[in-house]
Amino acid sequence: MPSIDWSDYQAFLAIARAGQLAAAARALGVDPTTMGRRLRRLEAALGARLFEQTRSGQDLTEAGEALLASVEAMASAAGRISERADQGDGLSGTLRISTSEGFGCWFLARHLPAFQSAHPRLAIDLVASSGFLSPGRREADVAVMLSRPRTGPLVAHKLADYTLALYGSRDYLDRHGTPARPADLLEGHALVGYIPDLIYAPELRYLDEIHTGLRAALRSPSITAQQSLIASGAGLGVLPCFMAGSDARLVPVLPEKRILRSFWFVTHQDIRKLPRVTAFRQWLDETVRRMEGVLTP
């Protein structure tokens, strides 16, 4: 078998994780032509087709699935070697963090600069969006998720509880009145919430926990957009208290109706002991303990 350049394996791994050749090329900072050439060179060297072209992108073949496990192990070993070599100069490399939009934008982003300043040679990717990258597929090094994963080569621990409550703007409540009981929300009130078929985690289905049968009339997959709608007087809606508590435009409604959820710290079992992962986990544990009163006021 001819010798294979490590960059060809890196190209294969990037395509397997991204599911699309163009997206993989962007992740590695090369053009799609170069990425395609590396893949064809690897397939020729191995004598096997590694991907099938589909409408959505590239799907692994049986040979590709078999190769993926080996290449991921190689990448993990290379990462450990690199980190051991750099330990004398502090953490380095890249740490990619996947979180929900609310926790990432309204909590983690406010505290993360302190961690980065303590490790200036470490690049940090904060992916805070409506959905999660998968540590199991190595799309992210760590993820802060809304539930503990039940399958996959993952390790997880409970990071913190947080509470959510119903909020409205003063302007909205002046115009429509303040509901005295949950049943009042069924008539005369507009509700803001998620688009049902775009909810990416079952933990986000919480309107029924306020009162059975509630349905949002103004909907968005973005919790930030929902907060803007509620604060502008468009309707009432459920928000994490750590987001709403810092917005002077918002007033709690039916304060006795609190919803409890949890954040979970998740990483792939093969990288859980990497210095950058353990350092971030310890820092984040300490940060959420210190900010417990904000997460669960």
Short mmCIF file of C-alpha atoms in Angstrom, two decimals:
data_model
loop_
_atom_site.label_atom_id
_atom_site.label_comp_id
_atom_site.label_asym_id
_atom_site.label_seq_id
_atom_site.Cartn_x
_atom_site.Cartn_y
_atom_site.Cartn_z
CA MET A 1 0.00 0.00 0.00
CA PRO A 2 1.40 3.44 -0.87
CA SER A 3 2.15 5.81 1.98
CA ILE A 4 -0.75 8.09 2.91
CA ASP A 5 -0.36 11.73 3.89
CA TRP A 6 -1.89 12.60 7.28
CA SER A 7 -3.62 15.55 5.62
CA ASP A 8 -5.66 13.08 3.56
CA TYR A 9 -6.89 11.41 6.74
CA GLN A 10 -7.68 14.86 8.16
CA ALA A 11 -9.73 15.63 5.05
CA PHE A 12 -11.62 12.35 5.41
CA LEU A 13 -12.32 13.04 9.09
CA ALA A 14 -13.54 16.57 8.37
CA ILE A 15 -15.95 15.34 5.68
CA ALA A 16 -17.24 12.56 7.94
CA ARG A 17 -17.94 15.05 10.73
CA ALA A 18 -19.43 17.78 8.56
CA GLY A 19 -21.38 15.52 6.22
CA GLN A 20 -20.62 17.86 3.33
CA LEU A 21 -17.42 18.35 1.37
CA ALA A 22 -17.80 22.14 1.13
CA ALA A 23 -18.44 22.51 4.86
CA ALA A 24 -15.42 20.33 5.62
CA ALA A 25 -13.27 22.48 3.34
CA ARG A 26 -14.35 25.60 5.23
CA ALA A 27 -13.54 23.93 8.54
CA LEU A 28 -9.98 23.15 7.39
CA GLY A 29 -9.52 26.47 5.62
CA VAL A 30 -8.97 24.99 2.15
CA ASP A 31 -10.97 25.16 -1.06
CA PRO A 32 -13.41 22.36 -1.99
CA THR A 33 -11.26 21.33 -4.96
CA THR A 34 -8.32 20.61 -2.67
CA MET A 35 -10.59 18.71 -0.29
CA GLY A 36 -11.98 16.60 -3.14
CA ARG A 37 -8.49 15.85 -4.42
CA ARG A 38 -7.36 14.67 -0.98
CA LEU A 39 -10.39 12.40 -0.66
CA ARG A 40 -9.87 10.85 -4.10
CA ARG A 41 -6.18 10.30 -3.31
CA LEU A 42 -7.08 8.53 -0.05
CA GLU A 43 -9.71 6.36 -1.74
CA ALA A 44 -7.23 5.40 -4.44
CA ALA A 45 -4.58 4.49 -1.87
CA LEU A 46 -7.04 2.36 0.12
CA GLY A 47 -8.80 0.90 -2.90
CA ALA A 48 -12.21 1.64 -1.43
CA ARG A 49 -14.97 4.17 -1.82
CA LEU A 50 -15.45 5.99 1.48
CA PHE A 51 -18.53 8.14 0.79
CA GLU A 52 -21.74 7.99 -1.19
CA GLN A 53 -23.00 11.24 -2.71
CA THR A 54 -26.54 12.02 -1.54
CA ARG A 55 -28.85 15.01 -1.82
CA SER A 56 -27.77 16.26 1.57
CA GLY A 57 -24.05 15.70 1.08
CA GLN A 58 -21.65 12.81 1.74
CA ASP A 59 -22.72 9.66 3.60
CA LEU A 60 -20.16 7.16 4.84
CA THR A 61 -20.00 3.81 3.10
CA GLU A 62 -19.33 0.61 5.05
CA ALA A 63 -15.62 1.03 4.32
CA GLY A 64 -15.83 4.66 5.45
CA GLU A 65 -17.50 3.68 8.73
CA ALA A 66 -14.74 1.16 9.40
CA LEU A 67 -12.03 3.72 8.65
CA LEU A 68 -13.65 6.44 10.76
CA ALA A 69 -13.06 4.67 14.07
CA SER A 70 -9.36 4.24 13.30
CA VAL A 71 -8.86 7.81 12.10
CA GLU A 72 -10.66 9.23 15.13
CA ALA A 73 -8.33 7.22 17.38
CA MET A 74 -5.34 8.56 15.42
CA ALA A 75 -6.60 12.15 15.75
CA SER A 76 -7.18 11.73 19.47
CA ALA A 77 -3.68 10.32 19.98
CA ALA A 78 -2.17 13.16 17.95
CA GLY A 79 -4.05 15.67 20.08
CA ARG A 80 -2.76 14.12 23.30
CA ILE A 81 0.83 14.15 22.01
CA SER A 82 0.51 17.80 20.98
CA GLU A 83 -0.94 18.84 24.32
CA ARG A 84 1.74 17.02 26.32
CA ALA A 85 4.40 18.77 24.25
CA ASP A 86 2.82 22.16 24.93
CA GLN A 87 1.99 21.74 28.61
CA GLY A 88 5.11 23.55 29.73
CA ASP A 89 3.88 26.70 27.98
CA GLY A 90 0.25 26.39 29.12
CA LEU A 91 -2.81 25.22 27.22
CA SER A 92 -2.81 25.60 23.45
CA GLY A 93 -4.71 24.38 20.41
CA THR A 94 -8.46 24.82 20.00
CA LEU A 95 -11.36 24.11 22.33
CA ARG A 96 -14.75 23.96 20.59
CA ILE A 97 -17.75 24.38 22.89
CA SER A 98 -21.33 23.70 21.80
CA THR A 99 -24.13 25.14 23.94
CA SER A 100 -27.74 26.15 23.71
CA GLU A 101 -28.21 29.71 22.50
CA GLY A 102 -29.45 31.01 25.85
CA PHE A 103 -26.67 29.56 27.99
CA GLY A 104 -24.00 30.38 25.44
CA CYS A 105 -25.00 33.97 24.68
CA TRP A 106 -26.45 35.09 28.00
CA PHE A 107 -24.31 33.25 30.53
CA LEU A 108 -21.17 31.63 29.17
CA ALA A 109 -20.18 34.51 26.88
CA ARG A 110 -20.14 36.86 29.88
CA HIS A 111 -17.71 34.69 31.83
CA LEU A 112 -15.65 32.95 29.15
CA PRO A 113 -13.20 35.87 28.63
CA ALA A 114 -11.81 35.17 32.12
CA PHE A 115 -10.97 31.59 31.13
CA GLN A 116 -9.42 32.64 27.84
CA SER A 117 -7.28 35.33 29.48
CA ALA A 118 -5.90 32.66 31.82
CA HIS A 119 -4.96 30.55 28.78
CA PRO A 120 -4.02 33.05 26.04
CA ARG A 121 -2.53 30.40 23.72
CA LEU A 122 -5.82 28.48 23.62
CA ALA A 123 -8.28 29.34 20.82
CA ILE A 124 -11.91 28.94 21.91
CA ASP A 125 -14.81 28.33 19.52
CA LEU A 126 -18.15 29.11 21.19
CA VAL A 127 -20.97 27.62 19.11
CA ALA A 128 -24.16 28.92 20.73
CA SER A 129 -27.12 28.07 18.54
CA SER A 130 -30.55 26.47 18.28
CA GLY A 131 -29.21 22.92 18.41
CA PHE A 132 -26.06 21.12 19.48
CA LEU A 133 -22.92 19.91 17.77
CA SER A 134 -22.17 16.30 18.64
CA PRO A 135 -19.18 15.42 20.86
CA GLY A 136 -19.83 11.79 19.88
CA ARG A 137 -19.11 12.62 16.23
CA ARG A 138 -16.26 14.94 17.28
CA GLU A 139 -18.10 18.02 15.98
CA ALA A 140 -17.26 19.68 19.31
CA ASP A 141 -14.85 18.97 22.15
CA VAL A 142 -17.47 19.62 24.80
CA ALA A 143 -21.18 20.40 24.84
CA VAL A 144 -23.40 21.90 27.52
CA MET A 145 -26.66 20.05 26.87
CA LEU A 146 -30.16 20.03 28.33
CA SER A 147 -30.18 16.32 29.18
CA ARG A 148 -27.78 13.49 29.83
CA PRO A 149 -27.05 11.50 26.63
CA ARG A 150 -28.14 7.87 26.88
CA THR A 151 -26.03 6.44 24.07
CA GLY A 152 -22.67 6.95 22.41
CA PRO A 153 -19.02 7.01 23.54
CA LEU A 154 -19.66 9.96 25.87
CA VAL A 155 -19.09 10.94 29.48
CA ALA A 156 -21.38 13.45 31.17
CA HIS A 157 -21.97 15.03 34.54
CA LYS A 158 -24.65 17.36 35.79
CA LEU A 159 -23.40 20.91 35.61
CA ALA A 160 -26.20 22.91 37.24
CA ASP A 161 -29.93 23.36 37.60
CA TYR A 162 -31.61 26.46 36.20
CA THR A 163 -35.11 27.86 36.42
CA LEU A 164 -37.49 29.35 33.87
CA ALA A 165 -40.57 31.49 34.42
CA LEU A 166 -43.27 33.34 32.55
CA TYR A 167 -42.48 36.97 31.68
CA GLY A 168 -44.10 39.94 29.99
CA SER A 169 -43.32 43.60 29.41
CA ARG A 170 -44.88 46.35 31.49
CA ASP A 171 -46.43 47.79 28.33
CA TYR A 172 -48.07 44.47 27.46
CA LEU A 173 -49.44 44.01 30.99
CA ASP A 174 -50.81 47.58 31.02
CA ARG A 175 -52.68 46.88 27.78
CA HIS A 176 -53.91 43.34 28.45
CA GLY A 177 -53.91 43.02 32.21
CA THR A 178 -51.91 40.68 34.44
CA PRO A 179 -53.23 37.11 34.54
CA ALA A 180 -54.11 36.03 38.07
CA ARG A 181 -54.07 32.30 37.37
CA PRO A 182 -52.70 30.04 34.60
CA ALA A 183 -56.16 29.46 33.07
CA ASP A 184 -56.36 33.20 32.30
CA LEU A 185 -53.69 32.67 29.64
CA LEU A 186 -56.13 30.71 27.48
CA GLU A 187 -58.10 33.82 26.52
CA GLY A 188 -57.08 37.38 25.78
CA HIS A 189 -53.33 36.80 25.84
CA ALA A 190 -50.77 36.26 23.08
CA LEU A 191 -48.03 33.75 23.86
CA VAL A 192 -44.47 33.64 22.53
CA GLY A 193 -42.64 30.32 22.18
CA TYR A 194 -40.85 27.79 20.00
CA ILE A 195 -41.90 26.55 16.57
CA PRO A 196 -43.09 23.01 17.45
CA ASP A 197 -41.40 21.13 14.60
CA LEU A 198 -38.11 23.01 15.11
CA ILE A 199 -37.74 22.22 18.81
CA TYR A 200 -34.34 20.52 19.06
CA ALA A 201 -34.72 19.13 22.61
CA PRO A 202 -37.83 17.84 24.42
CA GLU A 203 -36.83 19.86 27.50
CA LEU A 204 -37.93 22.99 25.61
CA ARG A 205 -41.59 21.89 25.52
CA TYR A 206 -42.66 23.68 28.67
CA LEU A 207 -45.80 25.71 27.92
CA ASP A 208 -47.92 22.78 29.09
CA GLU A 209 -46.12 22.99 32.43
CA ILE A 210 -47.60 26.46 32.87
CA HIS A 211 -51.10 25.27 31.90
CA THR A 212 -52.38 22.43 29.73
CA GLY A 213 -53.37 23.43 26.23
CA LEU A 214 -51.32 26.61 25.87
CA ARG A 215 -50.09 27.33 22.34
CA ALA A 216 -47.76 30.07 21.16
CA ALA A 217 -49.02 32.44 18.49
CA LEU A 218 -45.64 34.14 17.93
CA ARG A 219 -42.94 31.53 17.44
CA SER A 220 -39.21 31.34 16.82
CA PRO A 221 -36.48 28.68 17.19
CA SER A 222 -34.29 31.41 18.73
CA ILE A 223 -34.63 32.10 22.46
CA THR A 224 -33.01 35.50 21.88
CA ALA A 225 -35.70 36.38 19.33
CA GLN A 226 -38.35 35.22 21.78
CA GLN A 227 -36.92 37.48 24.47
CA SER A 228 -36.98 40.43 22.08
CA LEU A 229 -40.60 39.72 21.18
CA ILE A 230 -41.64 39.49 24.83
CA ALA A 231 -39.71 42.59 25.84
CA SER A 232 -41.22 44.59 22.95
CA GLY A 233 -44.74 43.84 24.21
CA ALA A 234 -45.72 41.23 21.63
CA GLY A 235 -46.87 38.68 24.21
CA LEU A 236 -46.06 36.61 27.28
CA GLY A 237 -43.51 33.83 27.21
CA VAL A 238 -41.28 31.49 29.18
CA LEU A 239 -37.63 32.50 29.52
CA PRO A 240 -34.65 31.28 31.56
CA CYS A 241 -34.40 33.46 34.66
CA PHE A 242 -30.70 34.08 34.02
CA MET A 243 -31.69 35.80 30.76
CA ALA A 244 -34.82 37.65 31.87
CA GLY A 245 -33.41 38.74 35.22
CA SER A 246 -30.95 41.10 33.54
CA ASP A 247 -33.59 42.71 31.31
CA ALA A 248 -35.29 45.62 33.08
CA ARG A 249 -38.09 45.62 30.49
CA LEU A 250 -39.42 42.27 31.73
CA VAL A 251 -41.73 41.53 34.64
CA PRO A 252 -42.39 38.05 36.12
CA VAL A 253 -45.94 36.80 35.59
CA LEU A 254 -47.50 34.04 37.75
CA PRO A 255 -44.27 33.88 39.79
CA GLU A 256 -45.40 30.71 41.57
CA LYS A 257 -45.11 28.80 38.26
CA ARG A 258 -41.41 27.99 38.06
CA ILE A 259 -39.94 25.37 35.73
CA LEU A 260 -36.75 23.52 36.66
CA ARG A 261 -34.27 22.23 34.10
CA SER A 262 -30.62 21.12 34.15
CA PHE A 263 -27.45 21.66 32.17
CA TRP A 264 -25.13 18.70 31.51
CA PHE A 265 -21.44 18.82 30.63
CA VAL A 266 -20.73 16.28 27.87
CA THR A 267 -17.53 15.22 26.12
CA HIS A 268 -16.19 12.24 24.18
CA GLN A 269 -14.69 9.57 26.42
CA ASP A 270 -11.44 9.56 24.42
CA ILE A 271 -10.64 13.22 25.13
CA ARG A 272 -12.06 13.68 28.62
CA LYS A 273 -8.56 13.77 30.14
CA LEU A 274 -7.04 16.20 27.66
CA PRO A 275 -5.67 19.19 29.62
CA ARG A 276 -7.80 21.74 27.74
CA VAL A 277 -10.97 19.72 28.44
CA THR A 278 -10.25 19.08 32.13
CA ALA A 279 -9.23 22.71 32.69
CA PHE A 280 -12.42 24.00 31.09
CA ARG A 281 -14.57 21.52 33.00
CA GLN A 282 -13.06 22.55 36.34
CA TRP A 283 -13.39 26.25 35.52
CA LEU A 284 -16.99 25.88 34.38
CA ASP A 285 -17.94 23.85 37.46
CA GLU A 286 -16.54 26.59 39.68
CA THR A 287 -18.23 29.34 37.66
CA VAL A 288 -21.73 27.85 37.79
CA ARG A 289 -21.37 27.16 41.53
CA ARG A 290 -20.44 30.79 42.08
CA MET A 291 -23.37 31.97 39.93
CA GLU A 292 -25.96 29.57 41.37
CA GLY A 293 -28.11 32.47 42.53
CA VAL A 294 -28.38 33.73 38.95
CA LEU A 295 -29.23 30.33 37.46
CA THR A 296 -31.81 29.43 40.12
CA PRO A 297 -32.93 32.71 41.72
#
